[in-house]
Amino acid sequence: MKTVSAASSASSEPAASSGKYKIFGPALLRTFRCLWILEELGADYEHLAVLPHSEELKKATGLRRVPVLITPDGFTLCESSAINTYLCDTFCNEHPTLVPRAGSHERARYDQTISVLTSDLDAQGICVQLKYEHMGEIYGYIPEAVKQARKHFNKTNRSLIKQLQQEGPYLMGKHFTPADPIYVHLLQASQVMGWDDKWKDVECMRNYMALCTQRPAYKKVHAVRVKEMEGASRYGTRQNVRSAKTKQRSKL
Ligand SMILES: N[C@@H](CCC(=O)N[C@@H](CS)C(=O)NCC(=O)O)C(=O)O
């Protein structure tokens, strides 16, 4: 199997391939976003629910974090948002509304929104809580950083709520796009953390969550996530990520 870095590619032209895609990572983690899009596309794929830092992941992809996609022609790609945009571009003939056409104003606004979701809501919000509170035993407990992250999450989310109110029913307007699995995933993480106080009673947000989570593709992947959760003691996720990470640190 050919494995290449995230920045390089086995072929430069996107085209829906006939073989199976492989997607690596548990549905309980950010892989959820990619599984959701693969289901929306009706793509032929294999889900390998391997953990970050596991030997299986490293051997198959050369990478340590999930999600990772390997296309039927051996192109390896990481980063959930890049994977999903790439997949939707690849399937644009069959699913022309899933992602706006490259070069259009709509695409520029879509890219802008993806950037806000990943670099503000996720990296400077949710991710900080996960690292410096939830996984504090590995990364250290930094309550002040978590407090500031929650503020940043709420501030960013205010602008996204406004966007939904002005443009809805989906984040990018009338069509569902890969911005929605990312946003829903982050909103659900904020519910688990108890960071949903500023949005849970906003009417458009309630409608938005209901609209997205009623989609058959969501329901199918959510069922996989629930199954993983039920088997978590055996199969583990956070706990195993923790121990994999601890092992890795102790080697440093
Ligand atoms: N920005 C990346 C984040 C990937 C990420 O942080 N993945 C987590 C699981 S959800 C992971 O593999 N963590 C292990 C690590 O960071 O060492 C994405 O959206 O794919």
PDB file of C-alpha atoms and ligand atoms in Angstrom:
ATOM      1  CA  MET A   1       0.000   0.000   0.000  1.00  0.00           C
ATOM      2  CA  LYS A   2       1.274   3.420  -0.918  1.00  0.00           C
ATOM      3  CA  THR A   3       1.444   5.894   1.955  1.00  0.00           C
ATOM      4  CA  VAL A   4       2.275   9.503   1.307  1.00  0.00           C
ATOM      5  CA  SER A   5       2.325  12.575   3.502  1.00  0.00           C
ATOM      6  CA  ALA A   6      -0.753  14.753   3.936  1.00  0.00           C
ATOM      7  CA  ALA A   7       0.751  17.374   1.674  1.00  0.00           C
ATOM      8  CA  SER A   8       1.537  15.114  -1.247  1.00  0.00           C
ATOM      9  CA  SER A   9      -0.602  13.020  -3.534  1.00  0.00           C
ATOM     10  CA  ALA A  10      -0.503   9.869  -5.622  1.00  0.00           C
ATOM     11  CA  SER A  11      -2.524  11.526  -8.384  1.00  0.00           C
ATOM     12  CA  SER A  12      -3.411  15.186  -8.830  1.00  0.00           C
ATOM     13  CA  GLU A  13      -6.888  14.891 -10.389  1.00  0.00           C
ATOM     14  CA  PRO A  14      -9.851  14.158  -8.135  1.00  0.00           C
ATOM     15  CA  ALA A  15     -12.129  11.479  -9.561  1.00  0.00           C
ATOM     16  CA  ALA A  16     -14.543   9.114  -7.848  1.00  0.00           C
ATOM     17  CA  SER A  17     -12.656   5.816  -7.761  1.00  0.00           C
ATOM     18  CA  SER A  18     -14.342   2.483  -8.144  1.00  0.00           C
ATOM     19  CA  GLY A  19     -12.533   0.578  -5.320  1.00  0.00           C
ATOM     20  CA  LYS A  20     -12.942   0.887  -1.571  1.00  0.00           C
ATOM     21  CA  TYR A  21     -11.894   3.882   0.504  1.00  0.00           C
ATOM     22  CA  LYS A  22     -10.337   3.128   3.873  1.00  0.00           C
ATOM     23  CA  ILE A  23     -11.052   5.376   6.819  1.00  0.00           C
ATOM     24  CA  PHE A  24      -9.050   4.972  10.012  1.00  0.00           C
ATOM     25  CA  GLY A  25     -10.100   5.915  13.535  1.00  0.00           C
ATOM     26  CA  PRO A  26     -12.931   5.226  15.982  1.00  0.00           C
ATOM     27  CA  ALA A  27     -16.329   6.813  15.289  1.00  0.00           C
ATOM     28  CA  LEU A  28     -16.093   8.157  18.837  1.00  0.00           C
ATOM     29  CA  LEU A  29     -13.320  10.513  17.719  1.00  0.00           C
ATOM     30  CA  ARG A  30     -13.130  13.059  14.864  1.00  0.00           C
ATOM     31  CA  THR A  31     -13.382  10.195  12.379  1.00  0.00           C
ATOM     32  CA  PHE A  32     -17.116  10.549  13.007  1.00  0.00           C
ATOM     33  CA  ARG A  33     -17.179  13.580  10.682  1.00  0.00           C
ATOM     34  CA  CYS A  34     -15.638  11.622   7.797  1.00  0.00           C
ATOM     35  CA  LEU A  35     -17.797   8.554   8.299  1.00  0.00           C
ATOM     36  CA  TRP A  36     -20.833  10.817   8.121  1.00  0.00           C
ATOM     37  CA  ILE A  37     -19.708  12.276   4.776  1.00  0.00           C
ATOM     38  CA  LEU A  38     -18.800   8.855   3.364  1.00  0.00           C
ATOM     39  CA  GLU A  39     -22.356   7.778   4.208  1.00  0.00           C
ATOM     40  CA  GLU A  40     -23.869  10.922   2.652  1.00  0.00           C
ATOM     41  CA  LEU A  41     -21.941  10.127  -0.525  1.00  0.00           C
ATOM     42  CA  GLY A  42     -22.904   6.466  -0.534  1.00  0.00           C
ATOM     43  CA  ALA A  43     -19.190   5.709  -0.980  1.00  0.00           C
ATOM     44  CA  ASP A  44     -17.860   2.177  -0.822  1.00  0.00           C
ATOM     45  CA  TYR A  45     -15.608   2.223   2.224  1.00  0.00           C
ATOM     46  CA  GLU A  46     -14.029   0.153   4.951  1.00  0.00           C
ATOM     47  CA  HIS A  47     -13.954   1.509   8.485  1.00  0.00           C
ATOM     48  CA  LEU A  48     -10.888   0.566  10.502  1.00  0.00           C
ATOM     49  CA  ALA A  49     -11.581   1.783  14.030  1.00  0.00           C
ATOM     50  CA  VAL A  50      -7.934   1.827  15.104  1.00  0.00           C
ATOM     51  CA  LEU A  51      -6.753   4.143  17.848  1.00  0.00           C
ATOM     52  CA  PRO A  52      -4.462   7.153  17.504  1.00  0.00           C
ATOM     53  CA  HIS A  53      -0.832   6.167  18.157  1.00  0.00           C
ATOM     54  CA  SER A  54      -1.627   2.480  17.641  1.00  0.00           C
ATOM     55  CA  GLU A  55       0.781   0.241  15.790  1.00  0.00           C
ATOM     56  CA  GLU A  56      -1.989  -0.661  13.299  1.00  0.00           C
ATOM     57  CA  LEU A  57      -2.492   2.991  12.402  1.00  0.00           C
ATOM     58  CA  LYS A  58       1.215   3.709  12.086  1.00  0.00           C
ATOM     59  CA  LYS A  59       1.790   0.617   9.986  1.00  0.00           C
ATOM     60  CA  ALA A  60      -1.110   1.282   7.607  1.00  0.00           C
ATOM     61  CA  THR A  61      -0.824   5.040   7.215  1.00  0.00           C
ATOM     62  CA  GLY A  62       2.523   6.179   8.603  1.00  0.00           C
ATOM     63  CA  LEU A  63       0.561   8.648  10.758  1.00  0.00           C
ATOM     64  CA  ARG A  64      -0.328   8.882  14.434  1.00  0.00           C
ATOM     65  CA  ARG A  65      -3.530  10.894  14.544  1.00  0.00           C
ATOM     66  CA  VAL A  66      -6.979  10.056  13.240  1.00  0.00           C
ATOM     67  CA  PRO A  67      -8.905  10.386  11.026  1.00  0.00           C
ATOM     68  CA  VAL A  68      -6.862   9.194   8.054  1.00  0.00           C
ATOM     69  CA  LEU A  69      -8.291   8.399   4.621  1.00  0.00           C
ATOM     70  CA  ILE A  70      -6.680   6.134   2.044  1.00  0.00           C
ATOM     71  CA  THR A  71      -8.308   6.313  -1.367  1.00  0.00           C
ATOM     72  CA  PRO A  72      -8.671   3.277  -3.640  1.00  0.00           C
ATOM     73  CA  ASP A  73      -5.640   4.506  -5.630  1.00  0.00           C
ATOM     74  CA  GLY A  74      -3.451   4.746  -2.517  1.00  0.00           C
ATOM     75  CA  PHE A  75      -3.572   8.453  -1.743  1.00  0.00           C
ATOM     76  CA  THR A  76      -3.307   9.106   2.022  1.00  0.00           C
ATOM     77  CA  LEU A  77      -4.869  12.188   3.576  1.00  0.00           C
ATOM     78  CA  CYS A  78      -5.412  13.385   7.142  1.00  0.00           C
ATOM     79  CA  GLU A  79      -7.393  16.266   8.748  1.00  0.00           C
ATOM     80  CA  SER A  80     -11.130  15.693   8.892  1.00  0.00           C
ATOM     81  CA  SER A  81     -12.078  18.890   7.045  1.00  0.00           C
ATOM     82  CA  ALA A  82      -9.575  18.302   4.214  1.00  0.00           C
ATOM     83  CA  ILE A  83     -10.749  14.699   3.879  1.00  0.00           C
ATOM     84  CA  ASN A  84     -14.391  15.716   3.668  1.00  0.00           C
ATOM     85  CA  THR A  85     -13.897  18.545   1.178  1.00  0.00           C
ATOM     86  CA  TYR A  86     -11.727  16.268  -0.963  1.00  0.00           C
ATOM     87  CA  LEU A  87     -14.329  13.488  -0.891  1.00  0.00           C
ATOM     88  CA  CYS A  88     -17.152  15.862  -1.850  1.00  0.00           C
ATOM     89  CA  ASP A  89     -15.070  17.388  -4.666  1.00  0.00           C
ATOM     90  CA  THR A  90     -14.351  13.876  -5.879  1.00  0.00           C
ATOM     91  CA  PHE A  91     -18.040  12.946  -5.903  1.00  0.00           C
ATOM     92  CA  CYS A  92     -19.253  16.311  -7.284  1.00  0.00           C
ATOM     93  CA  ASN A  93     -20.914  14.764 -10.340  1.00  0.00           C
ATOM     94  CA  GLU A  94     -23.091  12.457  -8.253  1.00  0.00           C
ATOM     95  CA  HIS A  95     -23.607  14.976  -5.423  1.00  0.00           C
ATOM     96  CA  PRO A  96     -23.274  18.466  -6.943  1.00  0.00           C
ATOM     97  CA  THR A  97     -24.623  20.413  -3.947  1.00  0.00           C
ATOM     98  CA  LEU A  98     -22.540  18.845  -1.184  1.00  0.00           C
ATOM     99  CA  VAL A  99     -19.643  21.252  -1.596  1.00  0.00           C
ATOM    100  CA  PRO A 100     -19.671  24.542  -3.564  1.00  0.00           C
ATOM    101  CA  ARG A 101     -17.680  24.640  -6.807  1.00  0.00           C
ATOM    102  CA  ALA A 102     -14.012  25.672  -6.396  1.00  0.00           C
ATOM    103  CA  GLY A 103     -13.533  29.312  -7.382  1.00  0.00           C
ATOM    104  CA  SER A 104     -17.112  30.358  -6.576  1.00  0.00           C
ATOM    105  CA  HIS A 105     -18.011  32.922  -3.911  1.00  0.00           C
ATOM    106  CA  GLU A 106     -19.945  30.169  -2.148  1.00  0.00           C
ATOM    107  CA  ARG A 107     -16.799  28.037  -1.987  1.00  0.00           C
ATOM    108  CA  ALA A 108     -14.796  30.925  -0.565  1.00  0.00           C
ATOM    109  CA  ARG A 109     -17.438  31.415   2.160  1.00  0.00           C
ATOM    110  CA  TYR A 110     -17.476  27.669   2.787  1.00  0.00           C
ATOM    111  CA  ASP A 111     -13.658  27.629   3.202  1.00  0.00           C
ATOM    112  CA  GLN A 112     -13.924  30.630   5.501  1.00  0.00           C
ATOM    113  CA  THR A 113     -16.469  28.817   7.684  1.00  0.00           C
ATOM    114  CA  ILE A 114     -14.396  25.613   7.778  1.00  0.00           C
ATOM    115  CA  SER A 115     -11.457  27.691   8.949  1.00  0.00           C
ATOM    116  CA  VAL A 116     -13.507  29.266  11.758  1.00  0.00           C
ATOM    117  CA  LEU A 117     -14.777  25.842  12.818  1.00  0.00           C
ATOM    118  CA  THR A 118     -11.401  24.136  12.852  1.00  0.00           C
ATOM    119  CA  SER A 119      -9.049  26.870  13.997  1.00  0.00           C
ATOM    120  CA  ASP A 120     -11.330  28.731  16.408  1.00  0.00           C
ATOM    121  CA  LEU A 121     -14.180  26.558  17.642  1.00  0.00           C
ATOM    122  CA  ASP A 122     -12.127  23.342  17.691  1.00  0.00           C
ATOM    123  CA  ALA A 123      -8.419  24.179  18.134  1.00  0.00           C
ATOM    124  CA  GLN A 124      -8.811  27.201  20.419  1.00  0.00           C
ATOM    125  CA  GLY A 125     -11.986  25.984  22.120  1.00  0.00           C
ATOM    126  CA  ILE A 126     -12.917  22.302  22.443  1.00  0.00           C
ATOM    127  CA  CYS A 127      -9.380  20.991  21.952  1.00  0.00           C
ATOM    128  CA  VAL A 128      -7.989  23.100  24.805  1.00  0.00           C
ATOM    129  CA  GLN A 129     -10.544  21.635  27.232  1.00  0.00           C
ATOM    130  CA  LEU A 130      -9.770  18.118  26.023  1.00  0.00           C
ATOM    131  CA  LYS A 131      -6.046  18.608  26.478  1.00  0.00           C
ATOM    132  CA  TYR A 132      -5.789  20.676  29.624  1.00  0.00           C
ATOM    133  CA  GLU A 133      -8.755  19.324  31.575  1.00  0.00           C
ATOM    134  CA  HIS A 134     -10.057  16.017  30.218  1.00  0.00           C
ATOM    135  CA  MET A 135      -6.569  14.679  29.465  1.00  0.00           C
ATOM    136  CA  GLY A 136      -4.830  16.838  32.053  1.00  0.00           C
ATOM    137  CA  GLU A 137      -2.982  13.881  33.529  1.00  0.00           C
ATOM    138  CA  ILE A 138      -0.968  13.740  30.283  1.00  0.00           C
ATOM    139  CA  TYR A 139      -0.772  17.364  29.174  1.00  0.00           C
ATOM    140  CA  GLY A 140      -1.072  19.069  32.573  1.00  0.00           C
ATOM    141  CA  TYR A 141      -4.090  20.795  34.127  1.00  0.00           C
ATOM    142  CA  ILE A 142      -4.284  24.460  33.083  1.00  0.00           C
ATOM    143  CA  PRO A 143      -7.601  25.874  34.361  1.00  0.00           C
ATOM    144  CA  GLU A 144      -6.933  29.420  33.113  1.00  0.00           C
ATOM    145  CA  ALA A 145      -6.357  28.161  29.567  1.00  0.00           C
ATOM    146  CA  VAL A 146      -9.610  26.171  29.753  1.00  0.00           C
ATOM    147  CA  LYS A 147     -11.496  29.234  31.026  1.00  0.00           C
ATOM    148  CA  GLN A 148     -10.206  31.352  28.135  1.00  0.00           C
ATOM    149  CA  ALA A 149     -10.974  28.541  25.683  1.00  0.00           C
ATOM    150  CA  ARG A 150     -14.585  28.439  26.839  1.00  0.00           C
ATOM    151  CA  LYS A 151     -14.850  32.209  26.278  1.00  0.00           C
ATOM    152  CA  HIS A 152     -13.364  31.815  22.823  1.00  0.00           C
ATOM    153  CA  PHE A 153     -15.779  28.974  22.052  1.00  0.00           C
ATOM    154  CA  ASN A 154     -18.782  31.108  23.070  1.00  0.00           C
ATOM    155  CA  LYS A 155     -17.560  34.174  21.181  1.00  0.00           C
ATOM    156  CA  THR A 156     -16.935  32.181  17.993  1.00  0.00           C
ATOM    157  CA  ASN A 157     -20.209  30.339  18.360  1.00  0.00           C
ATOM    158  CA  ARG A 158     -22.110  33.638  18.583  1.00  0.00           C
ATOM    159  CA  SER A 159     -20.960  34.466  15.062  1.00  0.00           C
ATOM    160  CA  LEU A 160     -21.900  30.980  13.818  1.00  0.00           C
ATOM    161  CA  ILE A 161     -25.357  31.246  15.420  1.00  0.00           C
ATOM    162  CA  LYS A 162     -25.795  34.564  13.614  1.00  0.00           C
ATOM    163  CA  GLN A 163     -24.748  32.928  10.350  1.00  0.00           C
ATOM    164  CA  LEU A 164     -27.327  30.170  10.878  1.00  0.00           C
ATOM    165  CA  GLN A 165     -30.052  32.694  11.730  1.00  0.00           C
ATOM    166  CA  GLN A 166     -29.292  34.730   8.610  1.00  0.00           C
ATOM    167  CA  GLU A 167     -28.635  31.906   6.185  1.00  0.00           C
ATOM    168  CA  GLY A 168     -29.957  28.584   7.598  1.00  0.00           C
ATOM    169  CA  PRO A 169     -31.339  26.035   7.811  1.00  0.00           C
ATOM    170  CA  TYR A 170     -27.821  24.545   7.323  1.00  0.00           C
ATOM    171  CA  LEU A 171     -24.647  26.382   8.248  1.00  0.00           C
ATOM    172  CA  MET A 172     -23.899  27.263   4.617  1.00  0.00           C
ATOM    173  CA  GLY A 173     -27.510  27.981   3.695  1.00  0.00           C
ATOM    174  CA  LYS A 174     -30.038  25.758   2.032  1.00  0.00           C
ATOM    175  CA  HIS A 175     -27.660  22.854   1.335  1.00  0.00           C
ATOM    176  CA  PHE A 176     -26.023  20.459   3.774  1.00  0.00           C
ATOM    177  CA  THR A 177     -22.208  20.617   3.372  1.00  0.00           C
ATOM    178  CA  PRO A 178     -19.176  19.122   5.214  1.00  0.00           C
ATOM    179  CA  ALA A 179     -19.297  22.204   7.480  1.00  0.00           C
ATOM    180  CA  ASP A 180     -22.318  20.607   9.178  1.00  0.00           C
ATOM    181  CA  PRO A 181     -20.736  17.359  10.461  1.00  0.00           C
ATOM    182  CA  ILE A 182     -17.884  19.414  11.915  1.00  0.00           C
ATOM    183  CA  TYR A 183     -20.220  21.899  13.557  1.00  0.00           C
ATOM    184  CA  VAL A 184     -22.583  19.225  14.918  1.00  0.00           C
ATOM    185  CA  HIS A 185     -19.630  17.216  16.217  1.00  0.00           C
ATOM    186  CA  LEU A 186     -18.225  20.247  18.041  1.00  0.00           C
ATOM    187  CA  LEU A 187     -21.620  21.228  19.433  1.00  0.00           C
ATOM    188  CA  GLN A 188     -22.072  17.703  20.759  1.00  0.00           C
ATOM    189  CA  ALA A 189     -18.625  17.854  22.351  1.00  0.00           C
ATOM    190  CA  SER A 190     -19.648  21.129  23.986  1.00  0.00           C
ATOM    191  CA  GLN A 191     -22.756  19.392  25.389  1.00  0.00           C
ATOM    192  CA  VAL A 192     -20.606  16.668  26.944  1.00  0.00           C
ATOM    193  CA  MET A 193     -18.332  19.326  28.480  1.00  0.00           C
ATOM    194  CA  GLY A 194     -21.263  21.372  29.807  1.00  0.00           C
ATOM    195  CA  TRP A 195     -20.320  24.245  27.504  1.00  0.00           C
ATOM    196  CA  ASP A 196     -23.720  24.360  25.803  1.00  0.00           C
ATOM    197  CA  ASP A 197     -25.400  26.860  28.175  1.00  0.00           C
ATOM    198  CA  LYS A 198     -25.159  29.728  25.660  1.00  0.00           C
ATOM    199  CA  TRP A 199     -26.681  27.892  22.713  1.00  0.00           C
ATOM    200  CA  LYS A 200     -28.870  25.009  23.878  1.00  0.00           C
ATOM    201  CA  ASP A 201     -32.012  27.162  24.263  1.00  0.00           C
ATOM    202  CA  VAL A 202     -31.576  29.173  21.062  1.00  0.00           C
ATOM    203  CA  GLU A 203     -34.424  28.170  18.752  1.00  0.00           C
ATOM    204  CA  CYS A 204     -32.456  28.069  15.508  1.00  0.00           C
ATOM    205  CA  MET A 205     -29.836  25.877  17.179  1.00  0.00           C
ATOM    206  CA  ARG A 206     -32.428  23.408  18.409  1.00  0.00           C
ATOM    207  CA  ASN A 207     -33.900  23.268  14.903  1.00  0.00           C
ATOM    208  CA  TYR A 208     -30.455  22.931  13.368  1.00  0.00           C
ATOM    209  CA  MET A 209     -29.435  20.018  15.586  1.00  0.00           C
ATOM    210  CA  ALA A 210     -32.748  18.261  14.923  1.00  0.00           C
ATOM    211  CA  LEU A 211     -32.402  18.790  11.165  1.00  0.00           C
ATOM    212  CA  CYS A 212     -28.847  17.427  10.999  1.00  0.00           C
ATOM    213  CA  THR A 213     -29.311  14.520  13.374  1.00  0.00           C
ATOM    214  CA  GLN A 214     -32.397  13.316  11.484  1.00  0.00           C
ATOM    215  CA  ARG A 215     -30.339  12.648   8.387  1.00  0.00           C
ATOM    216  CA  PRO A 216     -30.063   8.896   7.673  1.00  0.00           C
ATOM    217  CA  ALA A 217     -26.265   9.169   7.270  1.00  0.00           C
ATOM    218  CA  TYR A 218     -25.948  10.723  10.735  1.00  0.00           C
ATOM    219  CA  LYS A 219     -28.154   8.057  12.287  1.00  0.00           C
ATOM    220  CA  LYS A 220     -26.132   5.263  10.743  1.00  0.00           C
ATOM    221  CA  VAL A 221     -22.778   6.588  11.963  1.00  0.00           C
ATOM    222  CA  HIS A 222     -24.188   7.564  15.342  1.00  0.00           C
ATOM    223  CA  ALA A 223     -25.237   3.915  15.791  1.00  0.00           C
ATOM    224  CA  VAL A 224     -21.609   2.903  15.177  1.00  0.00           C
ATOM    225  CA  ARG A 225     -20.507   5.446  17.773  1.00  0.00           C
ATOM    226  CA  VAL A 226     -23.003   4.111  20.330  1.00  0.00           C
ATOM    227  CA  LYS A 227     -21.794   0.574  19.708  1.00  0.00           C
ATOM    228  CA  GLU A 228     -18.201   1.688  20.254  1.00  0.00           C
ATOM    229  CA  MET A 229     -19.241   3.443  23.436  1.00  0.00           C
ATOM    230  CA  GLU A 230     -20.926   0.301  24.716  1.00  0.00           C
ATOM    231  CA  GLY A 231     -17.800  -1.720  24.058  1.00  0.00           C
ATOM    232  CA  ALA A 232     -15.544   1.027  25.401  1.00  0.00           C
ATOM    233  CA  SER A 233     -14.341  -0.911  28.433  1.00  0.00           C
ATOM    234  CA  ARG A 234     -13.149  -3.731  26.193  1.00  0.00           C
ATOM    235  CA  TYR A 235     -12.154  -1.769  23.162  1.00  0.00           C
ATOM    236  CA  GLY A 236     -11.420   1.531  24.887  1.00  0.00           C
ATOM    237  CA  THR A 237     -10.948   4.893  23.297  1.00  0.00           C
ATOM    238  CA  ARG A 238     -10.024   7.809  25.507  1.00  0.00           C
ATOM    239  CA  GLN A 239      -8.505   5.487  28.079  1.00  0.00           C
ATOM    240  CA  ASN A 240      -6.487   3.681  25.432  1.00  0.00           C
ATOM    241  CA  VAL A 241      -5.557   6.926  23.703  1.00  0.00           C
ATOM    242  CA  ARG A 242      -4.354   8.040  27.111  1.00  0.00           C
ATOM    243  CA  SER A 243      -2.278   4.949  27.711  1.00  0.00           C
ATOM    244  CA  ALA A 244      -0.880   5.000  24.152  1.00  0.00           C
ATOM    245  CA  LYS A 245       0.018   8.634  24.638  1.00  0.00           C
ATOM    246  CA  THR A 246       1.498   8.001  28.102  1.00  0.00           C
ATOM    247  CA  LYS A 247       3.634   5.193  26.693  1.00  0.00           C
ATOM    248  CA  GLN A 248       4.768   7.489  23.910  1.00  0.00           C
ATOM    249  CA  ARG A 249       5.653  10.252  26.392  1.00  0.00           C
ATOM    250  CA  SER A 250       7.558   7.914  28.654  1.00  0.00           C
ATOM    251  CA  LYS A 251       9.735   7.054  25.644  1.00  0.00           C
ATOM    252  CA  LEU A 252      10.686  10.728  25.164  1.00  0.00           C
TER     253      LEU A 252
HETATM  254  N1  LIG B   1      -7.467  18.813  13.147  1.00  0.00           N
HETATM  255  C1  LIG B   1      -7.460  17.381  13.136  1.00  0.00           C
HETATM  256  C2  LIG B   1      -7.405  16.875  14.560  1.00  0.00           C
HETATM  257  C3  LIG B   1      -7.055  15.408  14.623  1.00  0.00           C
HETATM  258  C4  LIG B   1      -6.984  14.946  16.062  1.00  0.00           C
HETATM  259  O1  LIG B   1      -6.604  15.699  16.981  1.00  0.00           O
HETATM  260  N2  LIG B   1      -7.313  13.690  16.257  1.00  0.00           N
HETATM  261  C5  LIG B   1      -7.294  13.112  17.574  1.00  0.00           C
HETATM  262  C6  LIG B   1      -8.456  12.162  17.766  1.00  0.00           C
HETATM  263  S1  LIG B   1      -9.969  12.995  17.574  1.00  0.00           S
HETATM  264  C7  LIG B   1      -6.002  12.331  17.729  1.00  0.00           C
HETATM  265  O2  LIG B   1      -5.658  11.550  16.871  1.00  0.00           O
HETATM  266  N3  LIG B   1      -5.301  12.609  18.825  1.00  0.00           N
HETATM  267  C8  LIG B   1      -4.038  12.024  19.134  1.00  0.00           C
HETATM  268  C9  LIG B   1      -2.952  13.088  19.219  1.00  0.00           C
HETATM  269  O3  LIG B   1      -3.214  14.272  18.964  1.00  0.00           O
HETATM  270  O4  LIG B   1      -1.837  12.748  19.550  1.00  0.00           O
HETATM  271  C10 LIG B   1      -8.707  16.862  12.404  1.00  0.00           C
HETATM  272  O5  LIG B   1      -9.712  17.571  12.358  1.00  0.00           O
HETATM  273  O6  LIG B   1      -8.638  15.759  11.855  1.00  0.00           O
END
